[in-house]
Amino acid sequence: MRNRRLISILSDAEREAYEAVALGTTGVLEFARQTDRKPGTVSTLLRRTRRNVKLEVLDVEDVALPGEEGSA
């Protein structure tokens, strides 16, 4: 049930990028080519996905991930 809730907070693009890249079925460059996106866009989708899932799991409004502005 919790996994469905986590998946539901993601946009279609975030979910597609996560399923293809983060689950290891393809790389960022290959997924970018397959979806006619820039590699930086795919990386942004993955970063946003990690952030949204972390916010949902922690049940907080905002949290800085490593490498993001405001992180310690």
PDB file of N, CA, C and O in Angstrom:
ATOM      1  N   MET A   1       0.828  -1.198   0.000  1.00  0.00           N
ATOM      2  CA  MET A   1       0.000   0.000   0.000  1.00  0.00           C
ATOM      3  C   MET A   1       0.868   1.256   0.000  1.00  0.00           C
ATOM      4  O   MET A   1       0.611   2.185  -0.740  1.00  0.00           O
ATOM      5  N   ARG A   2       1.913   1.262   0.822  1.00  0.00           N
ATOM      6  CA  ARG A   2       2.776   2.442   0.903  1.00  0.00           C
ATOM      7  C   ARG A   2       3.485   2.679  -0.427  1.00  0.00           C
ATOM      8  O   ARG A   2       3.653   3.827  -0.839  1.00  0.00           O
ATOM      9  N   ASN A   3       3.900   1.603  -1.103  1.00  0.00           N
ATOM     10  CA  ASN A   3       4.565   1.760  -2.398  1.00  0.00           C
ATOM     11  C   ASN A   3       3.648   2.423  -3.414  1.00  0.00           C
ATOM     12  O   ASN A   3       4.086   3.256  -4.187  1.00  0.00           O
ATOM     13  N   ARG A   4       2.370   2.055  -3.409  1.00  0.00           N
ATOM     14  CA  ARG A   4       1.419   2.686  -4.323  1.00  0.00           C
ATOM     15  C   ARG A   4       1.300   4.171  -4.033  1.00  0.00           C
ATOM     16  O   ARG A   4       1.215   4.986  -4.937  1.00  0.00           O
ATOM     17  N   ARG A   5       1.288   4.522  -2.757  1.00  0.00           N
ATOM     18  CA  ARG A   5       1.196   5.936  -2.375  1.00  0.00           C
ATOM     19  C   ARG A   5       2.444   6.681  -2.836  1.00  0.00           C
ATOM     20  O   ARG A   5       2.356   7.788  -3.362  1.00  0.00           O
ATOM     21  N   LEU A   6       3.608   6.061  -2.667  1.00  0.00           N
ATOM     22  CA  LEU A   6       4.848   6.703  -3.094  1.00  0.00           C
ATOM     23  C   LEU A   6       4.859   6.896  -4.603  1.00  0.00           C
ATOM     24  O   LEU A   6       5.236   7.959  -5.094  1.00  0.00           O
ATOM     25  N   ILE A   7       4.448   5.883  -5.334  1.00  0.00           N
ATOM     26  CA  ILE A   7       4.422   5.981  -6.790  1.00  0.00           C
ATOM     27  C   ILE A   7       3.426   7.045  -7.234  1.00  0.00           C
ATOM     28  O   ILE A   7       3.660   7.772  -8.195  1.00  0.00           O
ATOM     29  N   SER A   8       2.327   7.187  -6.530  1.00  0.00           N
ATOM     30  CA  SER A   8       1.290   8.135  -6.933  1.00  0.00           C
ATOM     31  C   SER A   8       1.724   9.592  -6.790  1.00  0.00           C
ATOM     32  O   SER A   8       1.133  10.461  -7.421  1.00  0.00           O
ATOM     33  N   ILE A   9       2.737   9.864  -5.997  1.00  0.00           N
ATOM     34  CA  ILE A   9       3.196  11.246  -5.840  1.00  0.00           C
ATOM     35  C   ILE A   9       4.123  11.675  -6.969  1.00  0.00           C
ATOM     36  O   ILE A   9       4.442  12.846  -7.080  1.00  0.00           O
ATOM     37  N   LEU A  10       4.546  10.735  -7.798  1.00  0.00           N
ATOM     38  CA  LEU A  10       5.473  11.038  -8.879  1.00  0.00           C
ATOM     39  C   LEU A  10       4.723  11.383 -10.159  1.00  0.00           C
ATOM     40  O   LEU A  10       3.670  10.829 -10.439  1.00  0.00           O
ATOM     41  N   SER A  11       5.317  12.270 -10.936  1.00  0.00           N
ATOM     42  CA  SER A  11       4.750  12.536 -12.262  1.00  0.00           C
ATOM     43  C   SER A  11       5.036  11.329 -13.150  1.00  0.00           C
ATOM     44  O   SER A  11       5.876  10.480 -12.826  1.00  0.00           O
ATOM     45  N   ASP A  12       4.364  11.257 -14.284  1.00  0.00           N
ATOM     46  CA  ASP A  12       4.616  10.149 -15.210  1.00  0.00           C
ATOM     47  C   ASP A  12       6.076  10.132 -15.654  1.00  0.00           C
ATOM     48  O   ASP A  12       6.702   9.075 -15.721  1.00  0.00           O
ATOM     49  N   ALA A  13       6.629  11.302 -15.944  1.00  0.00           N
ATOM     50  CA  ALA A  13       8.021  11.386 -16.384  1.00  0.00           C
ATOM     51  C   ALA A  13       8.976  10.933 -15.283  1.00  0.00           C
ATOM     52  O   ALA A  13       9.949  10.219 -15.554  1.00  0.00           O
ATOM     53  N   GLU A  14       8.724  11.340 -14.044  1.00  0.00           N
ATOM     54  CA  GLU A  14       9.568  10.916 -12.916  1.00  0.00           C
ATOM     55  C   GLU A  14       9.498   9.408 -12.732  1.00  0.00           C
ATOM     56  O   GLU A  14      10.516   8.744 -12.555  1.00  0.00           O
ATOM     57  N   ARG A  15       8.294   8.878 -12.794  1.00  0.00           N
ATOM     58  CA  ARG A  15       8.099   7.442 -12.605  1.00  0.00           C
ATOM     59  C   ARG A  15       8.800   6.649 -13.712  1.00  0.00           C
ATOM     60  O   ARG A  15       9.482   5.667 -13.469  1.00  0.00           O
ATOM     61  N   GLU A  16       8.660   7.098 -14.963  1.00  0.00           N
ATOM     62  CA  GLU A  16       9.294   6.420 -16.092  1.00  0.00           C
ATOM     63  C   GLU A  16      10.811   6.433 -15.956  1.00  0.00           C
ATOM     64  O   GLU A  16      11.471   5.421 -16.188  1.00  0.00           O
ATOM     65  N   ALA A  17      11.369   7.582 -15.597  1.00  0.00           N
ATOM     66  CA  ALA A  17      12.823   7.685 -15.435  1.00  0.00           C
ATOM     67  C   ALA A  17      13.301   6.794 -14.306  1.00  0.00           C
ATOM     68  O   ALA A  17      14.312   6.090 -14.432  1.00  0.00           O
ATOM     69  N   TYR A  18      12.581   6.794 -13.203  1.00  0.00           N
ATOM     70  CA  TYR A  18      12.959   5.953 -12.064  1.00  0.00           C
ATOM     71  C   TYR A  18      12.919   4.477 -12.444  1.00  0.00           C
ATOM     72  O   TYR A  18      13.864   3.735 -12.180  1.00  0.00           O
ATOM     73  N   GLU A  19      11.844   4.059 -13.078  1.00  0.00           N
ATOM     74  CA  GLU A  19      11.713   2.651 -13.450  1.00  0.00           C
ATOM     75  C   GLU A  19      12.816   2.222 -14.409  1.00  0.00           C
ATOM     76  O   GLU A  19      13.366   1.136 -14.287  1.00  0.00           O
ATOM     77  N   ALA A  20      13.154   3.067 -15.377  1.00  0.00           N
ATOM     78  CA  ALA A  20      14.140   2.714 -16.381  1.00  0.00           C
ATOM     79  C   ALA A  20      15.575   2.812 -15.875  1.00  0.00           C
ATOM     80  O   ALA A  20      16.384   1.924 -16.109  1.00  0.00           O
ATOM     81  N   VAL A  21      15.883   3.880 -15.156  1.00  0.00           N
ATOM     82  CA  VAL A  21      17.276   4.149 -14.783  1.00  0.00           C
ATOM     83  C   VAL A  21      17.597   3.685 -13.371  1.00  0.00           C
ATOM     84  O   VAL A  21      18.545   2.925 -13.156  1.00  0.00           O
ATOM     85  N   ALA A  22      16.821   4.121 -12.408  1.00  0.00           N
ATOM     86  CA  ALA A  22      17.144   3.802 -11.012  1.00  0.00           C
ATOM     87  C   ALA A  22      16.988   2.317 -10.710  1.00  0.00           C
ATOM     88  O   ALA A  22      17.671   1.786  -9.841  1.00  0.00           O
ATOM     89  N   LEU A  23      16.101   1.649 -11.417  1.00  0.00           N
ATOM     90  CA  LEU A  23      15.945   0.205 -11.204  1.00  0.00           C
ATOM     91  C   LEU A  23      16.930  -0.591 -12.047  1.00  0.00           C
ATOM     92  O   LEU A  23      16.925  -1.813 -11.999  1.00  0.00           O
ATOM     93  N   GLY A  24      17.750   0.113 -12.817  1.00  0.00           N
ATOM     94  CA  GLY A  24      18.876  -0.520 -13.487  1.00  0.00           C
ATOM     95  C   GLY A  24      18.626  -1.156 -14.837  1.00  0.00           C
ATOM     96  O   GLY A  24      19.452  -1.918 -15.307  1.00  0.00           O
ATOM     97  N   THR A  25      17.513  -0.855 -15.488  1.00  0.00           N
ATOM     98  CA  THR A  25      17.280  -1.471 -16.783  1.00  0.00           C
ATOM     99  C   THR A  25      17.948  -0.717 -17.933  1.00  0.00           C
ATOM    100  O   THR A  25      18.132  -1.276 -19.002  1.00  0.00           O
ATOM    101  N   THR A  26      18.321   0.531 -17.711  1.00  0.00           N
ATOM    102  CA  THR A  26      18.985   1.335 -18.738  1.00  0.00           C
ATOM    103  C   THR A  26      19.770   2.459 -18.068  1.00  0.00           C
ATOM    104  O   THR A  26      19.558   2.758 -16.898  1.00  0.00           O
ATOM    105  N   GLY A  27      20.634   3.099 -18.799  1.00  0.00           N
ATOM    106  CA  GLY A  27      21.402   4.218 -18.272  1.00  0.00           C
ATOM    107  C   GLY A  27      20.746   5.546 -18.600  1.00  0.00           C
ATOM    108  O   GLY A  27      19.809   5.614 -19.406  1.00  0.00           O
ATOM    109  N   VAL A  28      21.254   6.602 -17.988  1.00  0.00           N
ATOM    110  CA  VAL A  28      20.702   7.942 -18.206  1.00  0.00           C
ATOM    111  C   VAL A  28      20.783   8.330 -19.681  1.00  0.00           C
ATOM    112  O   VAL A  28      19.796   8.796 -20.263  1.00  0.00           O
ATOM    113  N   LEU A  29      21.939   8.124 -20.308  1.00  0.00           N
ATOM    114  CA  LEU A  29      22.091   8.529 -21.713  1.00  0.00           C
ATOM    115  C   LEU A  29      21.160   7.748 -22.636  1.00  0.00           C
ATOM    116  O   LEU A  29      20.521   8.321 -23.521  1.00  0.00           O
ATOM    117  N   GLU A  30      21.066   6.459 -22.433  1.00  0.00           N
ATOM    118  CA  GLU A  30      20.185   5.637 -23.260  1.00  0.00           C
ATOM    119  C   GLU A  30      18.721   6.035 -23.068  1.00  0.00           C
ATOM    120  O   GLU A  30      17.970   6.180 -24.034  1.00  0.00           O
ATOM    121  N   PHE A  31      18.312   6.230 -21.815  1.00  0.00           N
ATOM    122  CA  PHE A  31      16.940   6.636 -21.550  1.00  0.00           C
ATOM    123  C   PHE A  31      16.661   8.006 -22.158  1.00  0.00           C
ATOM    124  O   PHE A  31      15.574   8.239 -22.713  1.00  0.00           O
ATOM    125  N   ALA A  32      17.619   8.905 -22.082  1.00  0.00           N
ATOM    126  CA  ALA A  32      17.456  10.236 -22.684  1.00  0.00           C
ATOM    127  C   ALA A  32      17.230  10.112 -24.189  1.00  0.00           C
ATOM    128  O   ALA A  32      16.333  10.755 -24.745  1.00  0.00           O
ATOM    129  N   ARG A  33      18.021   9.274 -24.840  1.00  0.00           N
ATOM    130  CA  ARG A  33      17.846   9.076 -26.286  1.00  0.00           C
ATOM    131  C   ARG A  33      16.483   8.449 -26.597  1.00  0.00           C
ATOM    132  O   ARG A  33      15.798   8.873 -27.519  1.00  0.00           O
ATOM    133  N   GLN A  34      16.099   7.449 -25.825  1.00  0.00           N
ATOM    134  CA  GLN A  34      14.829   6.750 -26.065  1.00  0.00           C
ATOM    135  C   GLN A  34      13.617   7.663 -25.904  1.00  0.00           C
ATOM    136  O   GLN A  34      12.598   7.466 -26.553  1.00  0.00           O
ATOM    137  N   THR A  35      13.730   8.639 -25.017  1.00  0.00           N
ATOM    138  CA  THR A  35      12.593   9.508 -24.717  1.00  0.00           C
ATOM    139  C   THR A  35      12.742  10.914 -25.310  1.00  0.00           C
ATOM    140  O   THR A  35      11.934  11.793 -25.017  1.00  0.00           O
ATOM    141  N   ASP A  36      13.776  11.101 -26.118  1.00  0.00           N
ATOM    142  CA  ASP A  36      14.039  12.394 -26.750  1.00  0.00           C
ATOM    143  C   ASP A  36      14.157  13.512 -25.719  1.00  0.00           C
ATOM    144  O   ASP A  36      13.585  14.593 -25.864  1.00  0.00           O
ATOM    145  N   ARG A  37      14.889  13.198 -24.631  1.00  0.00           N
ATOM    146  CA  ARG A  37      15.167  14.198 -23.592  1.00  0.00           C
ATOM    147  C   ARG A  37      16.674  14.405 -23.509  1.00  0.00           C
ATOM    148  O   ARG A  37      17.454  13.561 -23.922  1.00  0.00           O
ATOM    149  N   LYS A  38      17.073  15.507 -22.927  1.00  0.00           N
ATOM    150  CA  LYS A  38      18.487  15.752 -22.666  1.00  0.00           C
ATOM    151  C   LYS A  38      18.883  14.956 -21.420  1.00  0.00           C
ATOM    152  O   LYS A  38      18.065  14.792 -20.496  1.00  0.00           O
ATOM    153  N   PRO A  39      20.133  14.483 -21.352  1.00  0.00           N
ATOM    154  CA  PRO A  39      20.585  13.744 -20.166  1.00  0.00           C
ATOM    155  C   PRO A  39      20.407  14.543 -18.874  1.00  0.00           C
ATOM    156  O   PRO A  39      20.044  13.985 -17.838  1.00  0.00           O
ATOM    157  N   GLY A  40      20.603  15.844 -18.940  1.00  0.00           N
ATOM    158  CA  GLY A  40      20.416  16.683 -17.759  1.00  0.00           C
ATOM    159  C   GLY A  40      18.969  16.685 -17.284  1.00  0.00           C
ATOM    160  O   GLY A  40      18.692  16.732 -16.084  1.00  0.00           O
ATOM    161  N   THR A  41      18.037  16.612 -18.224  1.00  0.00           N
ATOM    162  CA  THR A  41      16.624  16.550 -17.875  1.00  0.00           C
ATOM    163  C   THR A  41      16.313  15.246 -17.155  1.00  0.00           C
ATOM    164  O   THR A  41      15.595  15.234 -16.149  1.00  0.00           O
ATOM    165  N   VAL A  42      16.867  14.143 -17.651  1.00  0.00           N
ATOM    166  CA  VAL A  42      16.658  12.845 -17.010  1.00  0.00           C
ATOM    167  C   VAL A  42      17.245  12.860 -15.601  1.00  0.00           C
ATOM    168  O   VAL A  42      16.612  12.396 -14.648  1.00  0.00           O
ATOM    169  N   SER A  43      18.435  13.424 -15.460  1.00  0.00           N
ATOM    170  CA  SER A  43      19.057  13.514 -14.134  1.00  0.00           C
ATOM    171  C   SER A  43      18.197  14.351 -13.185  1.00  0.00           C
ATOM    172  O   SER A  43      18.049  14.016 -12.010  1.00  0.00           O
ATOM    173  N   THR A  44      17.620  15.423 -13.694  1.00  0.00           N
ATOM    174  CA  THR A  44      16.735  16.256 -12.880  1.00  0.00           C
ATOM    175  C   THR A  44      15.495  15.481 -12.457  1.00  0.00           C
ATOM    176  O   THR A  44      15.059  15.562 -11.306  1.00  0.00           O
ATOM    177  N   LEU A  45      14.928  14.704 -13.371  1.00  0.00           N
ATOM    178  CA  LEU A  45      13.766  13.877 -13.036  1.00  0.00           C
ATOM    179  C   LEU A  45      14.102  12.891 -11.924  1.00  0.00           C
ATOM    180  O   LEU A  45      13.333  12.702 -10.984  1.00  0.00           O
ATOM    181  N   LEU A  46      15.274  12.269 -12.020  1.00  0.00           N
ATOM    182  CA  LEU A  46      15.687  11.308 -10.995  1.00  0.00           C
ATOM    183  C   LEU A  46      15.929  11.994  -9.655  1.00  0.00           C
ATOM    184  O   LEU A  46      15.540  11.488  -8.604  1.00  0.00           O
ATOM    185  N   ARG A  47      16.555  13.160  -9.686  1.00  0.00           N
ATOM    186  CA  ARG A  47      16.803  13.907  -8.449  1.00  0.00           C
ATOM    187  C   ARG A  47      15.482  14.328  -7.805  1.00  0.00           C
ATOM    188  O   ARG A  47      15.287  14.203  -6.596  1.00  0.00           O
ATOM    189  N   ARG A  48      14.543  14.790  -8.626  1.00  0.00           N
ATOM    190  CA  ARG A  48      13.230  15.185  -8.120  1.00  0.00           C
ATOM    191  C   ARG A  48      12.486  13.985  -7.534  1.00  0.00           C
ATOM    192  O   ARG A  48      11.815  14.095  -6.510  1.00  0.00           O
ATOM    193  N   THR A  49      12.616  12.845  -8.179  1.00  0.00           N
ATOM    194  CA  THR A  49      11.988  11.621  -7.685  1.00  0.00           C
ATOM    195  C   THR A  49      12.527  11.249  -6.315  1.00  0.00           C
ATOM    196  O   THR A  49      11.766  10.960  -5.387  1.00  0.00           O
ATOM    197  N   ARG A  50      13.852  11.243  -6.182  1.00  0.00           N
ATOM    198  CA  ARG A  50      14.458  10.920  -4.880  1.00  0.00           C
ATOM    199  C   ARG A  50      13.995  11.894  -3.811  1.00  0.00           C
ATOM    200  O   ARG A  50      13.672  11.505  -2.687  1.00  0.00           O
ATOM    201  N   ARG A  51      13.922  13.156  -4.160  1.00  0.00           N
ATOM    202  CA  ARG A  51      13.490  14.172  -3.198  1.00  0.00           C
ATOM    203  C   ARG A  51      12.032  13.955  -2.790  1.00  0.00           C
ATOM    204  O   ARG A  51      11.706  13.963  -1.601  1.00  0.00           O
ATOM    205  N   ASN A  52      11.154  13.760  -3.756  1.00  0.00           N
ATOM    206  CA  ASN A  52       9.733  13.586  -3.460  1.00  0.00           C
ATOM    207  C   ASN A  52       9.482  12.342  -2.620  1.00  0.00           C
ATOM    208  O   ASN A  52       8.672  12.367  -1.693  1.00  0.00           O
ATOM    209  N   VAL A  53      10.164  11.266  -2.951  1.00  0.00           N
ATOM    210  CA  VAL A  53       9.995  10.035  -2.179  1.00  0.00           C
ATOM    211  C   VAL A  53      10.520  10.234  -0.763  1.00  0.00           C
ATOM    212  O   VAL A  53       9.873   9.833   0.209  1.00  0.00           O
ATOM    213  N   LYS A  54      11.654  10.898  -0.630  1.00  0.00           N
ATOM    214  CA  LYS A  54      12.211  11.146   0.703  1.00  0.00           C
ATOM    215  C   LYS A  54      11.262  12.007   1.531  1.00  0.00           C
ATOM    216  O   LYS A  54      11.027  11.731   2.711  1.00  0.00           O
ATOM    217  N   LEU A  55      10.689  13.032   0.915  1.00  0.00           N
ATOM    218  CA  LEU A  55       9.752  13.888   1.632  1.00  0.00           C
ATOM    219  C   LEU A  55       8.540  13.091   2.095  1.00  0.00           C
ATOM    220  O   LEU A  55       8.062  13.263   3.209  1.00  0.00           O
ATOM    221  N   GLU A  56       8.061  12.205   1.238  1.00  0.00           N
ATOM    222  CA  GLU A  56       6.887  11.402   1.579  1.00  0.00           C
ATOM    223  C   GLU A  56       7.209  10.419   2.701  1.00  0.00           C
ATOM    224  O   GLU A  56       6.439  10.261   3.643  1.00  0.00           O
ATOM    225  N   VAL A  57       8.352   9.776   2.608  1.00  0.00           N
ATOM    226  CA  VAL A  57       8.745   8.786   3.626  1.00  0.00           C
ATOM    227  C   VAL A  57       8.959   9.457   4.972  1.00  0.00           C
ATOM    228  O   VAL A  57       8.536   8.950   6.006  1.00  0.00           O
ATOM    229  N   LEU A  58       9.607  10.614   4.951  1.00  0.00           N
ATOM    230  CA  LEU A  58       9.886  11.325   6.197  1.00  0.00           C
ATOM    231  C   LEU A  58       8.681  12.123   6.682  1.00  0.00           C
ATOM    232  O   LEU A  58       8.672  12.604   7.804  1.00  0.00           O
ATOM    233  N   ASP A  59       7.684  12.276   5.805  1.00  0.00           N
ATOM    234  CA  ASP A  59       6.476  13.033   6.122  1.00  0.00           C
ATOM    235  C   ASP A  59       6.825  14.454   6.567  1.00  0.00           C
ATOM    236  O   ASP A  59       6.377  14.933   7.606  1.00  0.00           O
ATOM    237  N   VAL A  60       7.669  15.098   5.768  1.00  0.00           N
ATOM    238  CA  VAL A  60       8.059  16.483   6.025  1.00  0.00           C
ATOM    239  C   VAL A  60       7.758  17.308   4.786  1.00  0.00           C
ATOM    240  O   VAL A  60       7.532  16.774   3.700  1.00  0.00           O
ATOM    241  N   GLU A  61       7.774  18.625   4.967  1.00  0.00           N
ATOM    242  CA  GLU A  61       7.479  19.504   3.847  1.00  0.00           C
ATOM    243  C   GLU A  61       8.661  19.691   2.910  1.00  0.00           C
ATOM    244  O   GLU A  61       8.504  19.804   1.715  1.00  0.00           O
ATOM    245  N   ASP A  62       9.861  19.743   3.447  1.00  0.00           N
ATOM    246  CA  ASP A  62      11.022  19.998   2.609  1.00  0.00           C
ATOM    247  C   ASP A  62      12.268  19.454   3.287  1.00  0.00           C
ATOM    248  O   ASP A  62      12.385  19.480   4.512  1.00  0.00           O
ATOM    249  N   VAL A  63      13.184  18.966   2.499  1.00  0.00           N
ATOM    250  CA  VAL A  63      14.455  18.476   3.002  1.00  0.00           C
ATOM    251  C   VAL A  63      15.487  18.655   1.899  1.00  0.00           C
ATOM    252  O   VAL A  63      15.184  18.469   0.730  1.00  0.00           O
ATOM    253  N   ALA A  64      16.678  19.090   2.276  1.00  0.00           N
ATOM    254  CA  ALA A  64      17.748  19.267   1.305  1.00  0.00           C
ATOM    255  C   ALA A  64      18.506  17.947   1.167  1.00  0.00           C
ATOM    256  O   ALA A  64      18.914  17.352   2.153  1.00  0.00           O
ATOM    257  N   LEU A  65      18.659  17.510  -0.065  1.00  0.00           N
ATOM    258  CA  LEU A  65      19.429  16.304  -0.337  1.00  0.00           C
ATOM    259  C   LEU A  65      20.871  16.698  -0.591  1.00  0.00           C
ATOM    260  O   LEU A  65      21.173  17.844  -0.931  1.00  0.00           O
ATOM    261  N   PRO A  66      21.812  15.764  -0.430  1.00  0.00           N
ATOM    262  CA  PRO A  66      23.218  16.090  -0.679  1.00  0.00           C
ATOM    263  C   PRO A  66      23.393  16.713  -2.056  1.00  0.00           C
ATOM    264  O   PRO A  66      22.817  16.254  -3.043  1.00  0.00           O
ATOM    265  N   GLY A  67      24.152  17.803  -2.099  1.00  0.00           N
ATOM    266  CA  GLY A  67      24.409  18.498  -3.342  1.00  0.00           C
ATOM    267  C   GLY A  67      23.401  19.573  -3.667  1.00  0.00           C
ATOM    268  O   GLY A  67      23.572  20.321  -4.623  1.00  0.00           O
ATOM    269  N   GLU A  68      22.335  19.663  -2.900  1.00  0.00           N
ATOM    270  CA  GLU A  68      21.342  20.700  -3.148  1.00  0.00           C
ATOM    271  C   GLU A  68      21.607  21.890  -2.233  1.00  0.00           C
ATOM    272  O   GLU A  68      22.181  21.764  -1.173  1.00  0.00           O
ATOM    273  N   GLU A  69      21.153  23.035  -2.683  1.00  0.00           N
ATOM    274  CA  GLU A  69      21.301  24.251  -1.902  1.00  0.00           C
ATOM    275  C   GLU A  69      20.668  24.087  -0.530  1.00  0.00           C
ATOM    276  O   GLU A  69      19.587  23.528  -0.385  1.00  0.00           O
ATOM    277  N   GLY A  70      21.377  24.507   0.492  1.00  0.00           N
ATOM    278  CA  GLY A  70      20.849  24.437   1.840  1.00  0.00           C
ATOM    279  C   GLY A  70      21.232  23.179   2.596  1.00  0.00           C
ATOM    280  O   GLY A  70      20.933  23.034   3.755  1.00  0.00           O
ATOM    281  N   SER A  71      21.895  22.222   1.894  1.00  0.00           N
ATOM    282  CA  SER A  71      22.293  21.011   2.605  1.00  0.00           C
ATOM    283  C   SER A  71      23.593  21.241   3.339  1.00  0.00           C
ATOM    284  O   SER A  71      24.413  22.060   2.953  1.00  0.00           O
ATOM    285  N   ALA A  72      23.745  20.561   4.434  1.00  0.00           N
ATOM    286  CA  ALA A  72      24.944  20.750   5.268  1.00  0.00           C
ATOM    287  C   ALA A  72      26.071  19.890   4.782  1.00  0.00           C
ATOM    288  O   ALA A  72      25.955  18.887   4.209  1.00  0.00           O
TER     289      ALA A  72
END
